[in-house]
Amino acid sequence: MMLTDEMEWDSPMYREAANQFENVAELMNLDDNVRERLIMPQRSLVVTFPYRTDEYSKVRTAFGYRVQHVLTMGPTKGGIRYAPDVNLGEVAALAMLMTWKCALVGLPFGGAKGGVRIDPHGLSRTELQRVTRRYTAEVINMIGPQKDIPAPDLGTDEQVMAWIMDTYSQNQGYAVPAVVTGKPPELGGSVARREATGRGIISLLPSAALRCGVGVDGARVVIQGFGNVGRYAAIAAAEVGCRVIAVEDLSGAIHNGQGLEVGRLARHVDLTGGVRGFSGADSISHDELFALECDVLIPAAVGSVITGENVHSIEAKLVLEGANNPTTLEADRVLKDKGVLVVPDILCNAGGVTVSYFEWVQDLQNYFWSENEIVSRLREIMIRAFEEVLDLSMRKKLDMRTAALMIGIQRVAGAKLVRGVYP
Ligand code: NAD
């Protein structure tokens, strides 16, 4: 097999994803030809582009990326991330994870991911709009309802999706809502998309809690991240009777052992921009948050936050991975040895792409479903995938991450083998 440092997209995060794939491929005794194809993304685009700042005479350059990992299964699908340190390797790693995730939950997509290397919080709304429209123009030949369908991710939201949809549609000469998901409902966005990832995570909580002897009612939950994923995971956790005892975002971390008032916290974040300063909670440090005595830990912010350094202090019995790639391989092994049940990202946060798939289907058919239909179909898909993963993990005595990856990789490998090699 080839060396990762010979690849343009080599980076620490890509190595993690590639090693994870290699380990599982080895266990599965995966066909060597397919193995070599799946470790590399099929298409990668790097662009640099200019955008005007609000000071009209000042033009800055941004880096942009779009990676499509596997084109075998249908169009590709994956979010667009705006972050100051995003790079090709990170985007390639996340595209690979999207492939396994879509296959695991049975969606007709290959994985993709995009990114722009900017700090979205350091830009005005007009600057953000110009960056988004120019990035869309740069990747316009790669995306489309039958080609590749972006969605929100870290640092992007419904408004960014609306600008992408508008830019693409202006270029085509007619409205093309199915080019992105996670749009506002006025443009053909799905009701319940915003809450989907958080809700999807919590839909797995009762079954996962049962496996590790945690009672849902009163369970102490710690969440890192209070954005799209973390906020709605917190709301859904409180709805099923859990106590959300601590939350961290970029502004800081807060704790109340009796449980935070999640609705009031959400309003505080809307008003102030962060969880810091929320009355009815104490301020704690990042390290203290991860070491809190709790039942459930939900990393729902950025990658590689559960590491070899902090994993020994983790007290949770159950980790629900809301973020992509939050646990390093080293930390994963320690959690396994400690007997902590980890519901892996490709299963746990698949609610977002599942409701995105519903949105795409509705846009293509111009026929929109009710919120109840969406929520009940989401639950059905999440729970079916959870049971499949649990069943394989028990039959083969594997951890849930390995079992989930095996199911995803097997489906993609099977499709590649029957399609064959062109020409
Ligand atoms: P977001 O930008 O809406 O929110 C991110 C949150 O994390 C914010 O509260 C931010 O303050 C916090 N945060 C960022 N950096 C942090 C740090 N270093 N320490 C502590 N907190 C930090 O992003 P999101 O859409 O909620 O995505 C969060 C994670 O979930 C990402 O890993 C993303 O890839 C993954 N994910 C998102 C979706 C989705 O539907 N949005 C679906 C699947 C996976």
Short mmCIF file of C-alpha atoms and ligand atoms in Angstrom, two decimals:
data_model
loop_
_atom_site.label_atom_id
_atom_site.label_comp_id
_atom_site.label_asym_id
_atom_site.label_seq_id
_atom_site.Cartn_x
_atom_site.Cartn_y
_atom_site.Cartn_z
CA MET A 1 0.00 0.00 0.00
CA MET A 2 1.17 3.53 -0.73
CA LEU A 3 2.59 5.89 1.85
CA THR A 4 0.38 8.71 3.04
CA ASP A 5 3.21 11.27 2.92
CA GLU A 6 3.30 10.87 -0.87
CA MET A 7 -0.23 12.18 -1.09
CA GLU A 8 -1.10 15.84 -1.61
CA TRP A 9 -3.77 15.65 1.06
CA ASP A 10 -1.47 14.23 3.74
CA SER A 11 -2.14 15.84 7.13
CA PRO A 12 -2.57 14.60 10.73
CA MET A 13 -6.35 14.36 10.32
CA TYR A 14 -6.15 12.59 6.98
CA ARG A 15 -3.68 10.09 8.48
CA GLU A 16 -6.11 9.37 11.29
CA ALA A 17 -8.93 8.68 8.84
CA ALA A 18 -6.67 6.64 6.55
CA ASN A 19 -5.28 4.58 9.46
CA GLN A 20 -8.77 3.98 10.76
CA PHE A 21 -9.80 2.76 7.31
CA GLU A 22 -6.67 0.59 6.97
CA ASN A 23 -7.22 -1.07 10.35
CA VAL A 24 -10.80 -1.98 9.49
CA ALA A 25 -9.91 -3.02 5.91
CA GLU A 26 -7.33 -5.39 7.38
CA LEU A 27 -9.86 -6.91 9.78
CA MET A 28 -12.36 -7.35 6.93
CA ASN A 29 -9.75 -8.77 4.60
CA LEU A 30 -10.90 -6.21 2.05
CA ASP A 31 -10.08 -6.74 -1.65
CA ASP A 32 -6.70 -5.03 -2.26
CA ASN A 33 -7.78 -3.22 -5.42
CA VAL A 34 -10.82 -1.69 -3.75
CA ARG A 35 -8.74 -0.87 -0.70
CA GLU A 36 -6.32 1.21 -2.73
CA ARG A 37 -9.19 3.09 -4.42
CA LEU A 38 -10.99 3.84 -1.18
CA ILE A 39 -8.05 5.28 0.71
CA MET A 40 -7.75 8.12 -1.81
CA PRO A 41 -10.35 10.74 -2.63
CA GLN A 42 -11.53 10.54 -6.23
CA ARG A 43 -11.61 14.31 -6.89
CA SER A 44 -9.95 17.16 -5.02
CA LEU A 45 -10.07 20.82 -5.92
CA VAL A 46 -7.95 23.56 -4.32
CA VAL A 47 -8.67 27.14 -5.29
CA THR A 48 -7.46 30.52 -4.19
CA PHE A 49 -9.80 33.41 -4.80
CA PRO A 50 -10.07 37.13 -4.05
CA TYR A 51 -12.76 38.90 -2.08
CA ARG A 52 -13.28 42.56 -1.36
CA THR A 53 -13.34 43.63 2.27
CA ASP A 54 -15.80 46.31 3.36
CA GLU A 55 -12.97 48.79 2.86
CA TYR A 56 -13.58 48.64 -0.92
CA SER A 57 -9.98 49.13 -2.05
CA LYS A 58 -8.71 46.21 0.06
CA VAL A 59 -8.80 42.76 -1.58
CA ARG A 60 -7.86 39.61 0.31
CA THR A 61 -7.16 36.09 -0.91
CA ALA A 62 -8.79 32.99 0.57
CA PHE A 63 -8.08 29.29 0.08
CA GLY A 64 -11.05 27.08 -0.84
CA TYR A 65 -11.42 23.30 -1.10
CA ARG A 66 -13.91 20.71 -2.31
CA VAL A 67 -13.16 17.01 -2.13
CA GLN A 68 -15.35 14.18 -3.46
CA HIS A 69 -14.24 10.90 -1.97
CA VAL A 70 -16.34 8.29 -3.80
CA LEU A 71 -18.48 8.85 -6.90
CA THR A 72 -19.72 5.26 -7.13
CA MET A 73 -22.87 5.46 -5.02
CA GLY A 74 -24.71 8.45 -6.56
CA PRO A 75 -24.08 12.17 -6.17
CA THR A 76 -21.65 13.14 -3.43
CA LYS A 77 -22.78 14.92 -0.30
CA GLY A 78 -21.05 16.80 2.50
CA GLY A 79 -20.82 20.05 4.40
CA ILE A 80 -18.79 23.19 3.84
CA ARG A 81 -16.62 24.33 6.71
CA TYR A 82 -15.41 27.90 7.28
CA ALA A 83 -12.47 27.90 9.70
CA PRO A 84 -9.11 29.68 9.93
CA ASP A 85 -7.09 26.44 9.87
CA VAL A 86 -9.06 24.28 7.43
CA ASN A 87 -6.86 22.50 4.87
CA LEU A 88 -7.02 19.95 2.07
CA GLY A 89 -6.08 17.05 4.38
CA GLU A 90 -8.86 17.87 6.84
CA VAL A 91 -11.43 18.18 4.07
CA ALA A 92 -10.25 14.88 2.49
CA ALA A 93 -10.51 13.09 5.85
CA LEU A 94 -14.01 14.43 6.45
CA ALA A 95 -15.09 13.47 2.91
CA MET A 96 -13.97 9.90 3.60
CA LEU A 97 -15.97 9.82 6.84
CA MET A 98 -19.03 11.07 4.93
CA THR A 99 -18.75 8.12 2.54
CA TRP A 100 -18.90 5.59 5.39
CA LYS A 101 -21.66 7.54 7.12
CA CYS A 102 -23.95 7.71 4.07
CA ALA A 103 -23.41 4.02 3.32
CA LEU A 104 -24.01 3.07 6.94
CA VAL A 105 -27.42 4.75 7.10
CA GLY A 106 -28.28 3.61 3.56
CA LEU A 107 -28.32 6.95 1.70
CA PRO A 108 -27.59 6.96 -2.06
CA PHE A 109 -24.57 9.28 -1.79
CA GLY A 110 -20.79 9.16 -1.77
CA GLY A 111 -18.93 11.41 0.66
CA ALA A 112 -17.70 14.94 -0.02
CA LYS A 113 -16.59 17.94 2.02
CA GLY A 114 -15.67 21.54 1.35
CA GLY A 115 -13.94 24.33 3.18
CA VAL A 116 -12.78 27.91 3.08
CA ARG A 117 -9.81 28.99 5.15
CA ILE A 118 -11.24 32.07 6.85
CA ASP A 119 -12.43 33.01 10.31
CA PRO A 120 -16.15 33.61 9.69
CA HIS A 121 -16.48 35.45 13.01
CA GLY A 122 -13.90 37.99 11.85
CA LEU A 123 -15.92 38.94 8.74
CA SER A 124 -18.91 41.23 8.37
CA ARG A 125 -22.12 39.81 6.87
CA THR A 126 -21.40 41.48 3.53
CA GLU A 127 -17.85 40.10 3.46
CA LEU A 128 -19.17 36.63 4.31
CA GLN A 129 -21.65 36.89 1.46
CA ARG A 130 -18.94 37.90 -1.04
CA VAL A 131 -16.66 35.06 0.12
CA THR A 132 -19.52 32.56 -0.20
CA ARG A 133 -20.61 33.68 -3.66
CA ARG A 134 -17.06 33.68 -5.01
CA TYR A 135 -16.28 30.26 -3.46
CA THR A 136 -19.48 28.94 -5.09
CA ALA A 137 -18.37 30.34 -8.45
CA GLU A 138 -15.00 28.59 -8.03
CA VAL A 139 -16.56 25.16 -7.35
CA ILE A 140 -19.63 25.57 -9.57
CA ASN A 141 -18.62 22.92 -12.09
CA MET A 142 -18.22 20.37 -9.36
CA ILE A 143 -21.56 20.85 -7.57
CA GLY A 144 -25.18 20.31 -8.65
CA PRO A 145 -28.26 18.31 -7.62
CA GLN A 146 -27.06 15.23 -9.55
CA LYS A 147 -23.36 15.82 -8.88
CA ASP A 148 -22.48 17.02 -5.40
CA ILE A 149 -24.78 18.62 -2.84
CA PRO A 150 -23.18 20.80 -0.11
CA ALA A 151 -24.67 21.46 3.34
CA PRO A 152 -23.74 23.48 6.44
CA ASP A 153 -20.87 22.49 8.72
CA LEU A 154 -18.65 24.32 11.21
CA GLY A 155 -18.89 28.06 10.67
CA THR A 156 -21.60 27.92 7.96
CA ASP A 157 -25.38 28.08 8.35
CA GLU A 158 -28.73 28.39 6.56
CA GLN A 159 -27.89 31.86 5.27
CA VAL A 160 -24.64 30.66 3.70
CA MET A 161 -26.60 27.84 2.02
CA ALA A 162 -29.13 30.39 0.72
CA TRP A 163 -26.30 32.43 -0.90
CA ILE A 164 -24.85 29.28 -2.49
CA MET A 165 -28.28 28.30 -3.82
CA ASP A 166 -28.82 31.81 -5.20
CA THR A 167 -25.38 32.00 -6.85
CA TYR A 168 -25.80 28.58 -8.47
CA SER A 169 -29.37 29.41 -9.59
CA GLN A 170 -28.32 32.77 -11.10
CA ASN A 171 -25.76 30.86 -13.11
CA GLN A 172 -28.32 28.33 -14.38
CA GLY A 173 -31.02 30.93 -15.05
CA TYR A 174 -33.67 29.28 -12.85
CA ALA A 175 -34.08 28.31 -9.20
CA VAL A 176 -32.28 25.10 -8.24
CA PRO A 177 -33.14 24.42 -4.59
CA ALA A 178 -31.76 20.84 -4.67
CA VAL A 179 -28.17 22.09 -5.12
CA VAL A 180 -27.72 22.49 -1.34
CA THR A 181 -29.41 21.24 1.80
CA GLY A 182 -29.75 22.97 5.14
CA LYS A 183 -31.40 25.94 3.39
CA PRO A 184 -34.03 28.13 5.02
CA PRO A 185 -37.52 26.57 4.62
CA GLU A 186 -38.62 29.55 2.44
CA LEU A 187 -36.22 28.28 -0.26
CA GLY A 188 -37.20 24.62 -0.10
CA GLY A 189 -35.24 23.84 3.04
CA SER A 190 -36.54 21.10 5.25
CA VAL A 191 -38.38 21.83 8.44
CA ALA A 192 -36.52 20.08 11.26
CA ARG A 193 -33.15 20.13 9.40
CA ARG A 194 -31.68 22.58 11.88
CA GLU A 195 -32.47 20.28 14.81
CA ALA A 196 -31.80 17.03 12.93
CA THR A 197 -28.24 16.22 14.02
CA GLY A 198 -28.88 16.99 17.70
CA ARG A 199 -32.20 15.17 17.67
CA GLY A 200 -30.63 12.21 15.87
CA ILE A 201 -27.94 11.93 18.56
CA ILE A 202 -30.50 11.91 21.35
CA SER A 203 -32.72 9.40 19.50
CA LEU A 204 -29.91 6.89 20.15
CA LEU A 205 -29.51 7.79 23.81
CA PRO A 206 -32.10 5.37 25.29
CA SER A 207 -30.70 2.30 23.45
CA ALA A 208 -27.08 3.30 24.10
CA ALA A 209 -27.75 4.14 27.77
CA LEU A 210 -29.36 0.74 28.25
CA ARG A 211 -26.14 -0.91 27.01
CA CYS A 212 -24.04 0.77 29.67
CA GLY A 213 -26.46 0.74 32.58
CA VAL A 214 -27.27 4.47 32.56
CA GLY A 215 -30.85 5.58 33.27
CA VAL A 216 -31.98 8.31 30.85
CA ASP A 217 -34.12 10.09 33.43
CA GLY A 218 -31.80 12.43 35.34
CA ALA A 219 -28.69 11.32 33.41
CA ARG A 220 -25.92 13.92 33.74
CA VAL A 221 -24.91 15.16 30.29
CA VAL A 222 -21.87 17.28 29.39
CA ILE A 223 -21.75 18.92 25.96
CA GLN A 224 -18.89 20.62 24.14
CA GLY A 225 -20.25 22.99 21.50
CA PHE A 226 -23.51 24.95 21.53
CA GLY A 227 -23.92 25.54 17.80
CA ASN A 228 -26.17 23.69 15.41
CA VAL A 229 -25.38 20.27 16.85
CA GLY A 230 -24.71 20.97 20.53
CA ARG A 231 -27.65 23.31 21.10
CA TYR A 232 -30.28 20.94 19.72
CA ALA A 233 -28.66 17.94 21.40
CA ALA A 234 -28.94 19.87 24.69
CA ILE A 235 -32.59 20.76 24.04
CA ALA A 236 -33.48 17.18 23.04
CA ALA A 237 -31.56 15.73 26.02
CA ALA A 238 -33.48 18.01 28.41
CA GLU A 239 -36.75 17.00 26.71
CA VAL A 240 -36.14 13.30 27.46
CA GLY A 241 -35.41 14.08 31.12
CA CYS A 242 -31.61 14.35 31.21
CA ARG A 243 -29.77 16.98 33.22
CA VAL A 244 -27.40 18.98 31.01
CA ILE A 245 -24.85 19.89 33.69
CA ALA A 246 -22.13 21.59 31.63
CA VAL A 247 -21.61 23.18 28.23
CA GLU A 248 -18.57 24.66 26.52
CA ASP A 249 -18.30 26.85 23.46
CA LEU A 250 -15.69 29.27 22.13
CA SER A 251 -16.60 31.82 24.81
CA GLY A 252 -15.86 29.44 27.73
CA ALA A 253 -17.33 26.59 29.77
CA ILE A 254 -20.13 26.64 32.38
CA HIS A 255 -21.35 24.13 34.97
CA ASN A 256 -24.35 23.58 37.22
CA GLY A 257 -24.57 20.15 38.86
CA GLN A 258 -28.37 20.48 39.21
CA GLY A 259 -28.77 20.96 35.47
CA LEU A 260 -28.71 24.07 33.31
CA GLU A 261 -31.95 25.66 32.11
CA VAL A 262 -31.33 24.88 28.44
CA GLY A 263 -34.05 27.10 26.95
CA ARG A 264 -32.82 30.11 28.92
CA LEU A 265 -29.22 29.26 27.97
CA ALA A 266 -30.16 29.24 24.27
CA ARG A 267 -31.68 32.72 24.63
CA HIS A 268 -28.56 33.91 26.49
CA VAL A 269 -26.37 32.61 23.62
CA ASP A 270 -28.60 34.36 21.04
CA LEU A 271 -28.24 37.63 22.93
CA THR A 272 -24.56 37.49 23.91
CA GLY A 273 -22.99 35.19 21.33
CA GLY A 274 -21.75 32.57 23.83
CA VAL A 275 -22.45 30.56 26.98
CA ARG A 276 -20.06 32.64 29.10
CA GLY A 277 -21.68 34.75 31.78
CA PHE A 278 -24.87 32.65 31.95
CA SER A 279 -26.47 33.26 35.33
CA GLY A 280 -27.18 30.11 37.31
CA ALA A 281 -23.91 28.42 36.41
CA ASP A 282 -20.26 28.52 37.42
CA SER A 283 -17.48 29.15 35.02
CA ILE A 284 -15.07 26.20 34.63
CA SER A 285 -12.02 25.47 32.50
CA HIS A 286 -11.89 23.32 29.36
CA ASP A 287 -9.94 20.60 31.23
CA GLU A 288 -12.43 20.63 34.10
CA LEU A 289 -15.32 20.17 31.66
CA PHE A 290 -13.86 16.98 30.20
CA ALA A 291 -13.05 15.62 33.69
CA LEU A 292 -16.53 16.23 35.16
CA GLU A 293 -18.27 13.34 36.82
CA CYS A 294 -21.13 12.64 34.43
CA ASP A 295 -22.97 9.85 32.61
CA VAL A 296 -22.89 11.08 29.02
CA LEU A 297 -20.30 13.19 27.22
CA ILE A 298 -21.26 14.72 23.88
CA PRO A 299 -18.39 16.35 21.98
CA ALA A 300 -20.24 18.52 19.47
CA ALA A 301 -17.72 21.19 18.44
CA VAL A 302 -14.44 20.37 16.71
CA GLY A 303 -12.27 17.32 15.97
CA SER A 304 -9.56 15.68 18.13
CA VAL A 305 -10.77 16.92 21.51
CA ILE A 306 -10.63 13.56 23.31
CA THR A 307 -6.92 12.85 23.20
CA GLY A 308 -4.22 10.73 24.83
CA GLU A 309 -3.74 13.62 27.25
CA ASN A 310 -7.25 14.09 28.63
CA VAL A 311 -8.79 10.66 28.06
CA HIS A 312 -7.70 9.28 31.43
CA SER A 313 -9.63 12.00 33.26
CA ILE A 314 -12.92 11.26 31.46
CA GLU A 315 -15.55 9.94 33.87
CA ALA A 316 -18.48 9.49 31.45
CA LYS A 317 -19.85 6.00 30.85
CA LEU A 318 -21.15 6.87 27.41
CA VAL A 319 -19.68 9.10 24.69
CA LEU A 320 -22.04 10.21 21.92
CA GLU A 321 -19.88 11.67 19.15
CA GLY A 322 -21.76 14.68 17.79
CA ALA A 323 -18.70 16.26 16.18
CA ASN A 324 -16.82 14.60 13.37
CA ASN A 325 -13.66 12.84 14.44
CA PRO A 326 -13.65 14.10 18.06
CA THR A 327 -11.65 11.14 19.42
CA THR A 328 -8.08 10.39 18.42
CA LEU A 329 -7.17 6.75 17.71
CA GLU A 330 -5.03 6.64 20.85
CA ALA A 331 -7.85 7.98 23.04
CA ASP A 332 -10.29 5.58 21.41
CA ARG A 333 -8.22 2.60 22.55
CA VAL A 334 -8.11 3.96 26.12
CA LEU A 335 -11.88 4.52 26.20
CA LYS A 336 -12.36 0.95 25.05
CA ASP A 337 -10.06 -0.34 27.82
CA LYS A 338 -11.93 1.77 30.38
CA GLY A 339 -15.21 0.17 29.26
CA VAL A 340 -16.70 3.45 28.03
CA LEU A 341 -19.30 2.92 25.30
CA VAL A 342 -18.56 5.18 22.31
CA VAL A 343 -21.28 5.69 19.71
CA PRO A 344 -19.10 6.73 16.77
CA ASP A 345 -19.53 9.90 14.73
CA ILE A 346 -20.52 8.18 11.49
CA LEU A 347 -23.51 6.68 13.27
CA CYS A 348 -24.22 9.20 16.00
CA ASN A 349 -24.30 12.42 13.96
CA ALA A 350 -25.85 10.87 10.83
CA GLY A 351 -29.18 12.57 11.58
CA GLY A 352 -27.98 15.71 9.79
CA VAL A 353 -27.22 14.06 6.49
CA THR A 354 -30.34 11.90 6.78
CA VAL A 355 -32.66 14.90 6.99
CA SER A 356 -30.53 16.56 4.28
CA TYR A 357 -31.29 13.53 2.11
CA PHE A 358 -35.00 14.02 2.85
CA GLU A 359 -34.64 17.70 1.89
CA TRP A 360 -32.96 16.82 -1.43
CA VAL A 361 -35.68 14.26 -2.24
CA GLN A 362 -38.41 16.81 -1.44
CA ASP A 363 -36.73 19.49 -3.57
CA LEU A 364 -36.40 17.15 -6.55
CA GLN A 365 -40.07 16.17 -6.28
CA ASN A 366 -41.38 19.61 -5.27
CA TYR A 367 -43.40 17.81 -2.64
CA PHE A 368 -42.84 18.64 1.01
CA TRP A 369 -43.37 16.39 4.01
CA SER A 370 -44.75 17.34 7.40
CA GLU A 371 -42.46 17.74 10.41
CA ASN A 372 -43.94 14.59 11.98
CA GLU A 373 -43.14 12.53 8.89
CA ILE A 374 -39.57 13.83 8.87
CA VAL A 375 -38.94 13.24 12.56
CA SER A 376 -40.42 9.73 12.58
CA ARG A 377 -38.50 8.67 9.42
CA LEU A 378 -35.31 10.09 10.97
CA ARG A 379 -35.81 8.08 14.14
CA GLU A 380 -36.54 4.94 12.15
CA ILE A 381 -33.32 5.25 10.11
CA MET A 382 -31.14 6.13 13.12
CA ILE A 383 -32.43 3.30 15.28
CA ARG A 384 -32.20 0.75 12.46
CA ALA A 385 -28.57 1.74 11.83
CA PHE A 386 -27.80 1.61 15.57
CA GLU A 387 -29.26 -1.90 15.83
CA GLU A 388 -27.32 -3.11 12.79
CA VAL A 389 -24.09 -1.78 14.28
CA LEU A 390 -24.82 -3.20 17.71
CA ASP A 391 -25.70 -6.58 16.26
CA LEU A 392 -22.44 -6.82 14.28
CA SER A 393 -20.40 -5.55 17.22
CA MET A 394 -21.86 -8.23 19.47
CA ARG A 395 -21.60 -11.05 16.93
CA LYS A 396 -17.97 -10.24 16.07
CA LYS A 397 -16.95 -8.85 19.49
CA LEU A 398 -15.99 -5.49 18.05
CA ASP A 399 -16.33 -1.96 19.36
CA MET A 400 -19.14 0.05 17.77
CA ARG A 401 -16.80 2.23 15.70
CA THR A 402 -15.18 -0.75 14.02
CA ALA A 403 -18.56 -2.36 13.42
CA ALA A 404 -20.03 0.85 11.95
CA LEU A 405 -17.03 1.34 9.67
CA MET A 406 -17.20 -2.28 8.55
CA ILE A 407 -20.83 -1.96 7.49
CA GLY A 408 -20.19 1.32 5.65
CA ILE A 409 -16.99 0.14 3.96
CA GLN A 410 -18.53 -3.22 2.99
CA ARG A 411 -21.45 -1.51 1.21
CA VAL A 412 -19.19 0.84 -0.74
CA ALA A 413 -16.72 -1.93 -1.60
CA GLY A 414 -19.60 -4.14 -2.79
CA ALA A 415 -20.87 -1.36 -5.08
CA LYS A 416 -17.36 -0.74 -6.46
CA LEU A 417 -16.85 -4.42 -7.21
CA VAL A 418 -20.13 -4.82 -9.12
CA ARG A 419 -19.58 -1.61 -11.10
CA GLY A 420 -16.11 -2.81 -12.12
CA VAL A 421 -13.27 -0.74 -13.61
CA TYR A 422 -13.92 1.58 -16.56
CA PRO A 423 -12.90 1.06 -19.36
P1 NAD B 1 -21.41 25.37 14.59
O1 NAD B 1 -20.43 26.27 13.96
O2 NAD B 1 -22.86 25.63 14.44
O3 NAD B 1 -21.12 25.30 16.17
C1 NAD B 1 -19.87 24.97 16.70
C2 NAD B 1 -19.92 25.17 18.21
O4 NAD B 1 -18.69 24.72 18.77
C3 NAD B 1 -20.09 26.62 18.64
O5 NAD B 1 -20.84 26.66 19.82
C4 NAD B 1 -18.63 27.06 18.91
O6 NAD B 1 -18.56 28.13 19.83
C5 NAD B 1 -18.08 25.78 19.50
N1 NAD B 1 -16.63 25.66 19.34
C6 NAD B 1 -15.90 25.85 18.20
N2 NAD B 1 -14.60 25.65 18.46
C7 NAD B 1 -14.51 25.32 19.76
C8 NAD B 1 -13.43 24.99 20.62
N3 NAD B 1 -12.18 24.96 20.18
N4 NAD B 1 -13.72 24.70 21.91
C9 NAD B 1 -14.98 24.72 22.37
N5 NAD B 1 -16.04 25.02 21.61
C10 NAD B 1 -15.81 25.32 20.33
O7 NAD B 1 -21.03 23.89 14.08
P2 NAD B 1 -21.96 22.62 14.06
O8 NAD B 1 -22.69 22.59 12.77
O9 NAD B 1 -22.71 22.54 15.35
O10 NAD B 1 -20.88 21.44 13.98
C11 NAD B 1 -20.23 20.97 15.14
C12 NAD B 1 -19.55 19.65 14.81
O11 NAD B 1 -20.53 18.70 14.39
C13 NAD B 1 -18.51 19.69 13.69
O12 NAD B 1 -17.51 18.75 13.98
C14 NAD B 1 -19.30 19.24 12.48
O13 NAD B 1 -18.45 18.68 11.49
C15 NAD B 1 -20.18 18.19 13.10
N6 NAD B 1 -21.41 17.89 12.37
C16 NAD B 1 -22.31 18.86 12.09
C17 NAD B 1 -23.51 18.53 11.47
C18 NAD B 1 -24.56 19.55 11.20
O14 NAD B 1 -25.66 19.16 10.81
N7 NAD B 1 -24.33 20.82 11.41
C19 NAD B 1 -23.76 17.21 11.09
C20 NAD B 1 -22.82 16.23 11.40
C21 NAD B 1 -21.65 16.59 12.06
#
